[in-house]
Amino acid sequence: MVDFPEDPSPAPSFIAVDGEIQRIVLTGFMGAGKSTVGRLLADRVGWDFLDLDSYIETVTNKNARELFDALGETGFRQLETDFWASALKRSQAIIAPGGAVIDKPANQSILANSAGSFVVFLDALFPTLIDRCLRQEREQGATYRPLLYKTELARTRYIERRVLYANHAHRVVNVADKSPEVIAQGIWQMVSTFSVRSVNETYRR
Ligand code: S3P
Protein backbone atom coordinates (compact mmCIF):
# COMPACT_ATOMS: atom_id res chain seq x y z
CA MET A 1 0.00 0.00 0.00
CA VAL A 2 1.42 3.38 -0.97
CA ASP A 3 0.76 5.77 1.83
CA PHE A 4 0.54 9.45 0.97
CA PRO A 5 2.03 11.32 3.92
CA GLU A 6 0.27 14.14 5.65
CA ASP A 7 -1.06 16.44 3.01
CA PRO A 8 -0.96 20.25 3.32
CA SER A 9 -3.48 20.66 0.49
CA PRO A 10 -7.00 21.95 1.00
CA ALA A 11 -9.49 19.22 1.82
CA PRO A 12 -11.67 18.07 -1.05
CA SER A 13 -15.37 18.60 -0.60
CA PHE A 14 -16.86 16.17 -3.11
CA ILE A 15 -18.50 13.55 -0.95
CA ALA A 16 -18.99 10.42 -2.96
CA VAL A 17 -18.66 9.01 -6.44
CA ASP A 18 -22.08 8.60 -7.94
CA GLY A 19 -22.26 4.89 -8.81
CA GLU A 20 -19.50 2.77 -10.29
CA ILE A 21 -16.29 4.54 -11.32
CA GLN A 22 -16.24 4.93 -15.09
CA ARG A 23 -13.34 7.30 -15.46
CA ILE A 24 -10.59 9.05 -13.51
CA VAL A 25 -10.18 12.80 -13.97
CA LEU A 26 -6.84 14.38 -13.03
CA THR A 27 -7.04 18.09 -12.31
CA GLY A 28 -4.47 20.64 -11.21
CA PHE A 29 -2.39 23.61 -12.26
CA MET A 30 0.05 23.45 -15.18
CA GLY A 31 3.15 21.47 -14.26
CA ALA A 32 1.31 19.22 -11.81
CA GLY A 33 1.97 16.16 -13.97
CA LYS A 34 -1.61 15.43 -15.11
CA SER A 35 -0.51 14.06 -18.49
CA THR A 36 2.50 12.11 -17.25
CA VAL A 37 0.60 10.52 -14.38
CA GLY A 38 -2.47 10.02 -16.60
CA ARG A 39 -0.51 8.05 -19.19
CA LEU A 40 1.08 5.85 -16.53
CA LEU A 41 -2.26 5.24 -14.87
CA ALA A 42 -3.95 4.43 -18.18
CA ASP A 43 -1.22 1.95 -18.98
CA ARG A 44 -1.50 0.37 -15.57
CA VAL A 45 -5.29 0.12 -15.59
CA GLY A 46 -5.69 -0.68 -19.28
CA TRP A 47 -7.99 2.29 -19.90
CA ASP A 48 -7.68 5.00 -22.57
CA PHE A 49 -5.80 8.20 -21.80
CA LEU A 50 -7.24 11.47 -23.02
CA ASP A 51 -5.27 14.71 -22.71
CA LEU A 52 -7.98 17.26 -23.45
CA ASP A 53 -5.66 19.87 -25.04
CA SER A 54 -4.05 17.28 -27.35
CA TYR A 55 -7.43 15.83 -28.20
CA ILE A 56 -8.79 19.26 -29.22
CA GLU A 57 -5.69 19.82 -31.35
CA THR A 58 -6.05 16.44 -33.04
CA VAL A 59 -9.76 16.80 -33.79
CA THR A 60 -9.51 20.40 -35.05
CA ASN A 61 -6.17 19.77 -36.75
CA LYS A 62 -4.90 23.05 -35.28
CA ASN A 63 -2.50 23.62 -32.42
CA ALA A 64 -3.53 25.59 -29.33
CA ARG A 65 -1.74 28.72 -30.46
CA GLU A 66 -3.58 28.69 -33.82
CA LEU A 67 -6.90 28.08 -32.07
CA PHE A 68 -6.27 30.95 -29.64
CA ASP A 69 -5.35 33.24 -32.54
CA ALA A 70 -8.36 32.21 -34.63
CA LEU A 71 -11.05 32.08 -31.93
CA GLY A 72 -9.74 34.40 -29.22
CA GLU A 73 -9.67 33.20 -25.63
CA THR A 74 -13.49 33.19 -25.27
CA GLY A 75 -13.96 31.14 -28.44
CA PHE A 76 -11.24 28.73 -27.42
CA ARG A 77 -12.82 28.30 -23.97
CA GLN A 78 -16.20 27.52 -25.52
CA LEU A 79 -14.63 24.88 -27.72
CA GLU A 80 -12.91 23.47 -24.64
CA THR A 81 -16.25 23.32 -22.79
CA ASP A 82 -17.81 21.32 -25.63
CA PHE A 83 -14.92 18.84 -25.64
CA TRP A 84 -14.93 18.69 -21.84
CA ALA A 85 -18.61 17.72 -21.77
CA SER A 86 -18.07 14.98 -24.33
CA ALA A 87 -14.88 13.69 -22.63
CA LEU A 88 -16.76 13.26 -19.36
CA LYS A 89 -19.20 10.88 -21.03
CA ARG A 90 -16.42 8.40 -21.79
CA SER A 91 -16.04 5.14 -19.95
CA GLN A 92 -12.82 3.39 -19.02
CA ALA A 93 -10.79 6.54 -19.54
CA ILE A 94 -8.26 8.66 -17.68
CA ILE A 95 -8.91 12.31 -18.52
CA ALA A 96 -6.45 15.19 -18.06
CA PRO A 97 -7.91 18.64 -18.80
CA GLY A 98 -5.79 21.78 -19.16
CA GLY A 99 -5.29 23.65 -15.92
CA ALA A 100 -7.72 26.41 -16.89
CA VAL A 101 -10.78 24.22 -17.39
CA ILE A 102 -11.80 24.62 -13.75
CA ASP A 103 -12.09 28.45 -14.10
CA LYS A 104 -15.43 28.38 -15.85
CA PRO A 105 -18.59 27.73 -13.78
CA ALA A 106 -20.10 25.77 -16.71
CA ASN A 107 -17.10 23.43 -16.67
CA GLN A 108 -17.31 23.04 -12.89
CA SER A 109 -20.93 22.07 -13.17
CA ILE A 110 -20.23 19.57 -15.99
CA LEU A 111 -17.65 17.96 -13.70
CA ALA A 112 -19.89 18.00 -10.65
CA ASN A 113 -22.68 16.33 -12.61
CA SER A 114 -20.59 13.70 -14.37
CA ALA A 115 -21.74 10.47 -12.78
CA GLY A 116 -18.98 7.89 -12.46
CA SER A 117 -16.07 10.38 -12.45
CA PHE A 118 -13.43 9.93 -9.75
CA VAL A 119 -11.63 13.26 -9.54
CA VAL A 120 -8.10 13.61 -8.20
CA PHE A 121 -6.50 17.02 -7.74
CA LEU A 122 -2.71 16.91 -8.21
CA ASP A 123 -1.39 19.67 -5.99
CA ALA A 124 1.96 21.36 -5.34
CA LEU A 125 3.19 24.79 -4.35
CA PHE A 126 3.33 27.53 -6.99
CA PRO A 127 7.15 27.85 -7.30
CA THR A 128 7.49 24.08 -7.72
CA LEU A 129 4.95 24.06 -10.54
CA ILE A 130 6.50 27.02 -12.36
CA ASP A 131 9.98 25.48 -12.09
CA ARG A 132 8.66 22.26 -13.59
CA CYS A 133 6.98 24.09 -16.48
CA LEU A 134 10.15 26.06 -17.26
CA ARG A 135 12.20 22.86 -17.17
CA GLN A 136 9.69 21.15 -19.51
CA GLU A 137 9.96 24.07 -21.93
CA ARG A 138 13.74 23.78 -21.96
CA GLU A 139 13.79 20.02 -22.28
CA GLN A 140 10.74 19.22 -24.37
CA GLY A 141 9.64 22.55 -25.94
CA ALA A 142 6.18 22.73 -27.51
CA THR A 143 3.58 22.98 -24.69
CA TYR A 144 1.73 26.26 -25.31
CA ARG A 145 1.26 27.94 -21.95
CA PRO A 146 0.52 31.65 -22.38
CA LEU A 147 0.22 32.05 -18.61
CA LEU A 148 3.73 30.84 -17.89
CA TYR A 149 5.52 34.16 -18.47
CA LYS A 150 2.89 36.31 -16.74
CA THR A 151 4.05 35.36 -13.28
CA GLU A 152 1.76 37.60 -11.22
CA LEU A 153 -1.33 36.63 -13.20
CA ALA A 154 -0.30 32.97 -12.96
CA ARG A 155 0.06 33.30 -9.18
CA THR A 156 -3.41 34.88 -8.92
CA ARG A 157 -4.90 32.10 -11.06
CA TYR A 158 -3.11 29.49 -8.94
CA ILE A 159 -4.58 30.87 -5.72
CA GLU A 160 -8.11 31.08 -7.18
CA ARG A 161 -7.96 27.67 -8.83
CA ARG A 162 -6.49 25.78 -5.92
CA VAL A 163 -9.74 26.20 -4.02
CA LEU A 164 -11.78 25.27 -7.10
CA TYR A 165 -9.73 22.15 -7.79
CA ALA A 166 -10.12 21.06 -4.18
CA ASN A 167 -13.84 21.81 -4.14
CA HIS A 168 -14.30 19.60 -7.19
CA ALA A 169 -12.15 16.63 -6.22
CA HIS A 170 -12.67 13.39 -4.37
CA ARG A 171 -9.02 13.24 -3.38
CA VAL A 172 -6.07 15.65 -3.25
CA VAL A 173 -2.53 14.35 -3.78
CA ASN A 174 0.50 16.47 -3.03
CA VAL A 175 2.75 15.66 -5.97
CA ALA A 176 5.82 17.71 -5.07
CA ASP A 177 7.88 14.97 -3.53
CA LYS A 178 6.67 11.91 -5.43
CA SER A 179 7.56 10.28 -8.70
CA PRO A 180 4.83 9.96 -11.35
CA GLU A 181 4.95 6.17 -10.87
CA VAL A 182 4.29 6.46 -7.13
CA ILE A 183 1.44 8.91 -7.74
CA ALA A 184 -0.17 6.67 -10.36
CA GLN A 185 0.13 3.65 -8.07
CA GLY A 186 -1.37 5.60 -5.15
CA ILE A 187 -4.29 6.84 -7.22
CA TRP A 188 -5.02 3.35 -8.42
CA GLN A 189 -5.07 2.15 -4.82
CA MET A 190 -7.55 4.92 -3.95
CA VAL A 191 -9.75 3.89 -6.85
CA SER A 192 -9.51 0.24 -5.90
CA THR A 193 -11.18 0.99 -2.60
CA PHE A 194 -14.30 1.83 -4.62
CA SER A 195 -16.17 -0.75 -6.65
CA VAL A 196 -14.69 -0.81 -10.16
CA ARG A 197 -16.01 -3.96 -11.68
CA SER A 198 -14.67 -3.49 -15.17
CA VAL A 199 -11.04 -2.77 -14.42
CA ASN A 200 -10.25 -5.53 -11.98
CA GLU A 201 -9.54 -8.01 -14.76
CA THR A 202 -7.40 -5.63 -16.79
CA TYR A 203 -5.27 -4.16 -14.01
CA ARG A 204 -1.64 -5.10 -14.59
CA ARG A 205 0.95 -4.88 -11.88
C1 S3P B 1 -3.43 26.59 -19.13
C2 S3P B 1 -2.84 25.38 -18.96
C3 S3P B 1 -2.41 24.50 -20.08
C4 S3P B 1 -3.15 24.83 -21.38
C5 S3P B 1 -3.21 26.30 -21.59
C6 S3P B 1 -3.87 27.06 -20.47
C7 S3P B 1 -3.72 27.46 -17.96
O1 S3P B 1 -2.66 23.15 -19.77
O2 S3P B 1 -4.46 24.31 -21.37
O3 S3P B 1 -1.92 26.79 -21.74
O4 S3P B 1 -4.25 28.56 -18.14
O5 S3P B 1 -3.42 27.04 -16.84
P1 S3P B 1 -1.78 22.31 -18.69
O6 S3P B 1 -2.41 22.51 -17.36
O7 S3P B 1 -1.89 20.91 -19.17
O8 S3P B 1 -0.41 22.84 -18.75
PDB file of C-alpha atoms and ligand atoms in Angstrom:
ATOM      1  CA  MET A   1       0.000   0.000   0.000  1.00  0.00           C
ATOM      2  CA  VAL A   2       1.424   3.380  -0.973  1.00  0.00           C
ATOM      3  CA  ASP A   3       0.765   5.773   1.828  1.00  0.00           C
ATOM      4  CA  PHE A   4       0.542   9.454   0.970  1.00  0.00           C
ATOM      5  CA  PRO A   5       2.031  11.322   3.917  1.00  0.00           C
ATOM      6  CA  GLU A   6       0.272  14.139   5.649  1.00  0.00           C
ATOM      7  CA  ASP A   7      -1.065  16.439   3.007  1.00  0.00           C
ATOM      8  CA  PRO A   8      -0.961  20.250   3.317  1.00  0.00           C
ATOM      9  CA  SER A   9      -3.484  20.657   0.486  1.00  0.00           C
ATOM     10  CA  PRO A  10      -7.002  21.950   1.001  1.00  0.00           C
ATOM     11  CA  ALA A  11      -9.486  19.216   1.819  1.00  0.00           C
ATOM     12  CA  PRO A  12     -11.666  18.072  -1.048  1.00  0.00           C
ATOM     13  CA  SER A  13     -15.374  18.599  -0.600  1.00  0.00           C
ATOM     14  CA  PHE A  14     -16.857  16.169  -3.110  1.00  0.00           C
ATOM     15  CA  ILE A  15     -18.502  13.551  -0.949  1.00  0.00           C
ATOM     16  CA  ALA A  16     -18.991  10.417  -2.963  1.00  0.00           C
ATOM     17  CA  VAL A  17     -18.656   9.010  -6.438  1.00  0.00           C
ATOM     18  CA  ASP A  18     -22.076   8.600  -7.938  1.00  0.00           C
ATOM     19  CA  GLY A  19     -22.258   4.886  -8.808  1.00  0.00           C
ATOM     20  CA  GLU A  20     -19.504   2.772 -10.286  1.00  0.00           C
ATOM     21  CA  ILE A  21     -16.294   4.540 -11.320  1.00  0.00           C
ATOM     22  CA  GLN A  22     -16.243   4.933 -15.092  1.00  0.00           C
ATOM     23  CA  ARG A  23     -13.337   7.304 -15.464  1.00  0.00           C
ATOM     24  CA  ILE A  24     -10.591   9.047 -13.508  1.00  0.00           C
ATOM     25  CA  VAL A  25     -10.176  12.804 -13.967  1.00  0.00           C
ATOM     26  CA  LEU A  26      -6.837  14.378 -13.029  1.00  0.00           C
ATOM     27  CA  THR A  27      -7.040  18.088 -12.309  1.00  0.00           C
ATOM     28  CA  GLY A  28      -4.471  20.641 -11.207  1.00  0.00           C
ATOM     29  CA  PHE A  29      -2.394  23.612 -12.264  1.00  0.00           C
ATOM     30  CA  MET A  30       0.046  23.450 -15.179  1.00  0.00           C
ATOM     31  CA  GLY A  31       3.147  21.468 -14.258  1.00  0.00           C
ATOM     32  CA  ALA A  32       1.306  19.218 -11.809  1.00  0.00           C
ATOM     33  CA  GLY A  33       1.966  16.157 -13.971  1.00  0.00           C
ATOM     34  CA  LYS A  34      -1.608  15.433 -15.112  1.00  0.00           C
ATOM     35  CA  SER A  35      -0.509  14.059 -18.494  1.00  0.00           C
ATOM     36  CA  THR A  36       2.504  12.111 -17.250  1.00  0.00           C
ATOM     37  CA  VAL A  37       0.598  10.522 -14.382  1.00  0.00           C
ATOM     38  CA  GLY A  38      -2.469  10.022 -16.600  1.00  0.00           C
ATOM     39  CA  ARG A  39      -0.507   8.054 -19.188  1.00  0.00           C
ATOM     40  CA  LEU A  40       1.084   5.850 -16.529  1.00  0.00           C
ATOM     41  CA  LEU A  41      -2.257   5.240 -14.871  1.00  0.00           C
ATOM     42  CA  ALA A  42      -3.948   4.428 -18.176  1.00  0.00           C
ATOM     43  CA  ASP A  43      -1.219   1.953 -18.978  1.00  0.00           C
ATOM     44  CA  ARG A  44      -1.499   0.370 -15.573  1.00  0.00           C
ATOM     45  CA  VAL A  45      -5.287   0.118 -15.586  1.00  0.00           C
ATOM     46  CA  GLY A  46      -5.688  -0.685 -19.280  1.00  0.00           C
ATOM     47  CA  TRP A  47      -7.991   2.288 -19.901  1.00  0.00           C
ATOM     48  CA  ASP A  48      -7.679   4.999 -22.573  1.00  0.00           C
ATOM     49  CA  PHE A  49      -5.803   8.196 -21.805  1.00  0.00           C
ATOM     50  CA  LEU A  50      -7.238  11.472 -23.020  1.00  0.00           C
ATOM     51  CA  ASP A  51      -5.268  14.712 -22.712  1.00  0.00           C
ATOM     52  CA  LEU A  52      -7.979  17.264 -23.446  1.00  0.00           C
ATOM     53  CA  ASP A  53      -5.656  19.865 -25.039  1.00  0.00           C
ATOM     54  CA  SER A  54      -4.048  17.282 -27.350  1.00  0.00           C
ATOM     55  CA  TYR A  55      -7.434  15.830 -28.197  1.00  0.00           C
ATOM     56  CA  ILE A  56      -8.793  19.259 -29.216  1.00  0.00           C
ATOM     57  CA  GLU A  57      -5.689  19.824 -31.352  1.00  0.00           C
ATOM     58  CA  THR A  58      -6.048  16.444 -33.041  1.00  0.00           C
ATOM     59  CA  VAL A  59      -9.757  16.802 -33.795  1.00  0.00           C
ATOM     60  CA  THR A  60      -9.505  20.398 -35.048  1.00  0.00           C
ATOM     61  CA  ASN A  61      -6.171  19.767 -36.749  1.00  0.00           C
ATOM     62  CA  LYS A  62      -4.897  23.048 -35.279  1.00  0.00           C
ATOM     63  CA  ASN A  63      -2.497  23.624 -32.419  1.00  0.00           C
ATOM     64  CA  ALA A  64      -3.534  25.586 -29.330  1.00  0.00           C
ATOM     65  CA  ARG A  65      -1.737  28.723 -30.457  1.00  0.00           C
ATOM     66  CA  GLU A  66      -3.580  28.689 -33.815  1.00  0.00           C
ATOM     67  CA  LEU A  67      -6.899  28.080 -32.071  1.00  0.00           C
ATOM     68  CA  PHE A  68      -6.272  30.951 -29.639  1.00  0.00           C
ATOM     69  CA  ASP A  69      -5.349  33.238 -32.537  1.00  0.00           C
ATOM     70  CA  ALA A  70      -8.358  32.205 -34.629  1.00  0.00           C
ATOM     71  CA  LEU A  71     -11.048  32.082 -31.931  1.00  0.00           C
ATOM     72  CA  GLY A  72      -9.742  34.403 -29.224  1.00  0.00           C
ATOM     73  CA  GLU A  73      -9.670  33.198 -25.633  1.00  0.00           C
ATOM     74  CA  THR A  74     -13.487  33.190 -25.268  1.00  0.00           C
ATOM     75  CA  GLY A  75     -13.963  31.141 -28.438  1.00  0.00           C
ATOM     76  CA  PHE A  76     -11.239  28.730 -27.418  1.00  0.00           C
ATOM     77  CA  ARG A  77     -12.815  28.303 -23.973  1.00  0.00           C
ATOM     78  CA  GLN A  78     -16.202  27.516 -25.515  1.00  0.00           C
ATOM     79  CA  LEU A  79     -14.630  24.877 -27.723  1.00  0.00           C
ATOM     80  CA  GLU A  80     -12.910  23.474 -24.643  1.00  0.00           C
ATOM     81  CA  THR A  81     -16.250  23.324 -22.788  1.00  0.00           C
ATOM     82  CA  ASP A  82     -17.811  21.316 -25.626  1.00  0.00           C
ATOM     83  CA  PHE A  83     -14.922  18.844 -25.636  1.00  0.00           C
ATOM     84  CA  TRP A  84     -14.928  18.692 -21.840  1.00  0.00           C
ATOM     85  CA  ALA A  85     -18.608  17.716 -21.772  1.00  0.00           C
ATOM     86  CA  SER A  86     -18.070  14.977 -24.327  1.00  0.00           C
ATOM     87  CA  ALA A  87     -14.882  13.692 -22.629  1.00  0.00           C
ATOM     88  CA  LEU A  88     -16.765  13.261 -19.363  1.00  0.00           C
ATOM     89  CA  LYS A  89     -19.196  10.885 -21.030  1.00  0.00           C
ATOM     90  CA  ARG A  90     -16.421   8.403 -21.792  1.00  0.00           C
ATOM     91  CA  SER A  91     -16.041   5.136 -19.951  1.00  0.00           C
ATOM     92  CA  GLN A  92     -12.817   3.391 -19.021  1.00  0.00           C
ATOM     93  CA  ALA A  93     -10.790   6.541 -19.540  1.00  0.00           C
ATOM     94  CA  ILE A  94      -8.263   8.664 -17.681  1.00  0.00           C
ATOM     95  CA  ILE A  95      -8.905  12.306 -18.524  1.00  0.00           C
ATOM     96  CA  ALA A  96      -6.447  15.188 -18.060  1.00  0.00           C
ATOM     97  CA  PRO A  97      -7.905  18.643 -18.804  1.00  0.00           C
ATOM     98  CA  GLY A  98      -5.788  21.783 -19.165  1.00  0.00           C
ATOM     99  CA  GLY A  99      -5.291  23.649 -15.915  1.00  0.00           C
ATOM    100  CA  ALA A 100      -7.722  26.414 -16.890  1.00  0.00           C
ATOM    101  CA  VAL A 101     -10.784  24.216 -17.387  1.00  0.00           C
ATOM    102  CA  ILE A 102     -11.795  24.624 -13.748  1.00  0.00           C
ATOM    103  CA  ASP A 103     -12.092  28.450 -14.102  1.00  0.00           C
ATOM    104  CA  LYS A 104     -15.428  28.384 -15.852  1.00  0.00           C
ATOM    105  CA  PRO A 105     -18.586  27.725 -13.783  1.00  0.00           C
ATOM    106  CA  ALA A 106     -20.100  25.773 -16.709  1.00  0.00           C
ATOM    107  CA  ASN A 107     -17.100  23.430 -16.670  1.00  0.00           C
ATOM    108  CA  GLN A 108     -17.313  23.043 -12.895  1.00  0.00           C
ATOM    109  CA  SER A 109     -20.928  22.069 -13.173  1.00  0.00           C
ATOM    110  CA  ILE A 110     -20.228  19.573 -15.992  1.00  0.00           C
ATOM    111  CA  LEU A 111     -17.652  17.962 -13.704  1.00  0.00           C
ATOM    112  CA  ALA A 112     -19.887  18.002 -10.649  1.00  0.00           C
ATOM    113  CA  ASN A 113     -22.677  16.334 -12.608  1.00  0.00           C
ATOM    114  CA  SER A 114     -20.588  13.700 -14.371  1.00  0.00           C
ATOM    115  CA  ALA A 115     -21.741  10.474 -12.778  1.00  0.00           C
ATOM    116  CA  GLY A 116     -18.976   7.894 -12.458  1.00  0.00           C
ATOM    117  CA  SER A 117     -16.070  10.378 -12.449  1.00  0.00           C
ATOM    118  CA  PHE A 118     -13.430   9.928  -9.754  1.00  0.00           C
ATOM    119  CA  VAL A 119     -11.626  13.261  -9.541  1.00  0.00           C
ATOM    120  CA  VAL A 120      -8.099  13.608  -8.199  1.00  0.00           C
ATOM    121  CA  PHE A 121      -6.502  17.024  -7.743  1.00  0.00           C
ATOM    122  CA  LEU A 122      -2.709  16.911  -8.208  1.00  0.00           C
ATOM    123  CA  ASP A 123      -1.393  19.675  -5.990  1.00  0.00           C
ATOM    124  CA  ALA A 124       1.962  21.356  -5.345  1.00  0.00           C
ATOM    125  CA  LEU A 125       3.192  24.789  -4.350  1.00  0.00           C
ATOM    126  CA  PHE A 126       3.325  27.529  -6.989  1.00  0.00           C
ATOM    127  CA  PRO A 127       7.151  27.850  -7.303  1.00  0.00           C
ATOM    128  CA  THR A 128       7.494  24.081  -7.718  1.00  0.00           C
ATOM    129  CA  LEU A 129       4.951  24.062 -10.543  1.00  0.00           C
ATOM    130  CA  ILE A 130       6.497  27.024 -12.365  1.00  0.00           C
ATOM    131  CA  ASP A 131       9.976  25.480 -12.089  1.00  0.00           C
ATOM    132  CA  ARG A 132       8.665  22.262 -13.593  1.00  0.00           C
ATOM    133  CA  CYS A 133       6.985  24.094 -16.479  1.00  0.00           C
ATOM    134  CA  LEU A 134      10.153  26.063 -17.257  1.00  0.00           C
ATOM    135  CA  ARG A 135      12.198  22.860 -17.170  1.00  0.00           C
ATOM    136  CA  GLN A 136       9.695  21.151 -19.506  1.00  0.00           C
ATOM    137  CA  GLU A 137       9.962  24.067 -21.932  1.00  0.00           C
ATOM    138  CA  ARG A 138      13.742  23.782 -21.964  1.00  0.00           C
ATOM    139  CA  GLU A 139      13.794  20.017 -22.278  1.00  0.00           C
ATOM    140  CA  GLN A 140      10.735  19.224 -24.373  1.00  0.00           C
ATOM    141  CA  GLY A 141       9.643  22.552 -25.936  1.00  0.00           C
ATOM    142  CA  ALA A 142       6.183  22.729 -27.506  1.00  0.00           C
ATOM    143  CA  THR A 143       3.578  22.982 -24.695  1.00  0.00           C
ATOM    144  CA  TYR A 144       1.726  26.259 -25.308  1.00  0.00           C
ATOM    145  CA  ARG A 145       1.256  27.936 -21.945  1.00  0.00           C
ATOM    146  CA  PRO A 146       0.517  31.649 -22.383  1.00  0.00           C
ATOM    147  CA  LEU A 147       0.225  32.050 -18.611  1.00  0.00           C
ATOM    148  CA  LEU A 148       3.734  30.844 -17.891  1.00  0.00           C
ATOM    149  CA  TYR A 149       5.516  34.159 -18.466  1.00  0.00           C
ATOM    150  CA  LYS A 150       2.889  36.310 -16.736  1.00  0.00           C
ATOM    151  CA  THR A 151       4.047  35.358 -13.279  1.00  0.00           C
ATOM    152  CA  GLU A 152       1.759  37.603 -11.219  1.00  0.00           C
ATOM    153  CA  LEU A 153      -1.330  36.632 -13.205  1.00  0.00           C
ATOM    154  CA  ALA A 154      -0.296  32.974 -12.960  1.00  0.00           C
ATOM    155  CA  ARG A 155       0.059  33.304  -9.177  1.00  0.00           C
ATOM    156  CA  THR A 156      -3.414  34.876  -8.921  1.00  0.00           C
ATOM    157  CA  ARG A 157      -4.902  32.103 -11.058  1.00  0.00           C
ATOM    158  CA  TYR A 158      -3.111  29.492  -8.939  1.00  0.00           C
ATOM    159  CA  ILE A 159      -4.584  30.875  -5.719  1.00  0.00           C
ATOM    160  CA  GLU A 160      -8.112  31.078  -7.178  1.00  0.00           C
ATOM    161  CA  ARG A 161      -7.958  27.673  -8.828  1.00  0.00           C
ATOM    162  CA  ARG A 162      -6.488  25.776  -5.918  1.00  0.00           C
ATOM    163  CA  VAL A 163      -9.745  26.201  -4.025  1.00  0.00           C
ATOM    164  CA  LEU A 164     -11.782  25.272  -7.102  1.00  0.00           C
ATOM    165  CA  TYR A 165      -9.732  22.147  -7.792  1.00  0.00           C
ATOM    166  CA  ALA A 166     -10.120  21.061  -4.176  1.00  0.00           C
ATOM    167  CA  ASN A 167     -13.840  21.809  -4.144  1.00  0.00           C
ATOM    168  CA  HIS A 168     -14.300  19.597  -7.185  1.00  0.00           C
ATOM    169  CA  ALA A 169     -12.148  16.633  -6.224  1.00  0.00           C
ATOM    170  CA  HIS A 170     -12.674  13.390  -4.371  1.00  0.00           C
ATOM    171  CA  ARG A 171      -9.016  13.239  -3.382  1.00  0.00           C
ATOM    172  CA  VAL A 172      -6.071  15.651  -3.252  1.00  0.00           C
ATOM    173  CA  VAL A 173      -2.535  14.355  -3.783  1.00  0.00           C
ATOM    174  CA  ASN A 174       0.503  16.471  -3.029  1.00  0.00           C
ATOM    175  CA  VAL A 175       2.746  15.661  -5.970  1.00  0.00           C
ATOM    176  CA  ALA A 176       5.821  17.713  -5.070  1.00  0.00           C
ATOM    177  CA  ASP A 177       7.880  14.970  -3.529  1.00  0.00           C
ATOM    178  CA  LYS A 178       6.669  11.906  -5.426  1.00  0.00           C
ATOM    179  CA  SER A 179       7.562  10.277  -8.699  1.00  0.00           C
ATOM    180  CA  PRO A 180       4.829   9.962 -11.349  1.00  0.00           C
ATOM    181  CA  GLU A 181       4.949   6.169 -10.865  1.00  0.00           C
ATOM    182  CA  VAL A 182       4.287   6.459  -7.128  1.00  0.00           C
ATOM    183  CA  ILE A 183       1.443   8.913  -7.739  1.00  0.00           C
ATOM    184  CA  ALA A 184      -0.172   6.666 -10.359  1.00  0.00           C
ATOM    185  CA  GLN A 185       0.127   3.651  -8.068  1.00  0.00           C
ATOM    186  CA  GLY A 186      -1.366   5.598  -5.150  1.00  0.00           C
ATOM    187  CA  ILE A 187      -4.292   6.842  -7.222  1.00  0.00           C
ATOM    188  CA  TRP A 188      -5.018   3.355  -8.417  1.00  0.00           C
ATOM    189  CA  GLN A 189      -5.071   2.153  -4.823  1.00  0.00           C
ATOM    190  CA  MET A 190      -7.548   4.917  -3.948  1.00  0.00           C
ATOM    191  CA  VAL A 191      -9.755   3.889  -6.852  1.00  0.00           C
ATOM    192  CA  SER A 192      -9.505   0.238  -5.900  1.00  0.00           C
ATOM    193  CA  THR A 193     -11.183   0.993  -2.604  1.00  0.00           C
ATOM    194  CA  PHE A 194     -14.301   1.828  -4.622  1.00  0.00           C
ATOM    195  CA  SER A 195     -16.170  -0.754  -6.650  1.00  0.00           C
ATOM    196  CA  VAL A 196     -14.691  -0.815 -10.159  1.00  0.00           C
ATOM    197  CA  ARG A 197     -16.013  -3.962 -11.678  1.00  0.00           C
ATOM    198  CA  SER A 198     -14.670  -3.490 -15.171  1.00  0.00           C
ATOM    199  CA  VAL A 199     -11.036  -2.766 -14.420  1.00  0.00           C
ATOM    200  CA  ASN A 200     -10.253  -5.531 -11.979  1.00  0.00           C
ATOM    201  CA  GLU A 201      -9.539  -8.015 -14.756  1.00  0.00           C
ATOM    202  CA  THR A 202      -7.401  -5.634 -16.794  1.00  0.00           C
ATOM    203  CA  TYR A 203      -5.267  -4.160 -14.012  1.00  0.00           C
ATOM    204  CA  ARG A 204      -1.642  -5.103 -14.593  1.00  0.00           C
ATOM    205  CA  ARG A 205       0.954  -4.877 -11.879  1.00  0.00           C
TER     206      ARG A 205
HETATM  207  C1  S3P B   1      -3.433  26.594 -19.135  1.00  0.00           C
HETATM  208  C2  S3P B   1      -2.843  25.378 -18.961  1.00  0.00           C
HETATM  209  C3  S3P B   1      -2.412  24.499 -20.079  1.00  0.00           C
HETATM  210  C4  S3P B   1      -3.152  24.835 -21.376  1.00  0.00           C
HETATM  211  C5  S3P B   1      -3.212  26.296 -21.593  1.00  0.00           C
HETATM  212  C6  S3P B   1      -3.868  27.064 -20.468  1.00  0.00           C
HETATM  213  C7  S3P B   1      -3.719  27.460 -17.963  1.00  0.00           C
HETATM  214  O1  S3P B   1      -2.657  23.152 -19.766  1.00  0.00           O
HETATM  215  O2  S3P B   1      -4.459  24.312 -21.370  1.00  0.00           O
HETATM  216  O3  S3P B   1      -1.924  26.789 -21.744  1.00  0.00           O
HETATM  217  O4  S3P B   1      -4.247  28.559 -18.138  1.00  0.00           O
HETATM  218  O5  S3P B   1      -3.416  27.044 -16.836  1.00  0.00           O
HETATM  219  P1  S3P B   1      -1.779  22.309 -18.687  1.00  0.00           P
HETATM  220  O6  S3P B   1      -2.414  22.506 -17.357  1.00  0.00           O
HETATM  221  O7  S3P B   1      -1.891  20.914 -19.168  1.00  0.00           O
HETATM  222  O8  S3P B   1      -0.405  22.837 -18.747  1.00  0.00           O
END
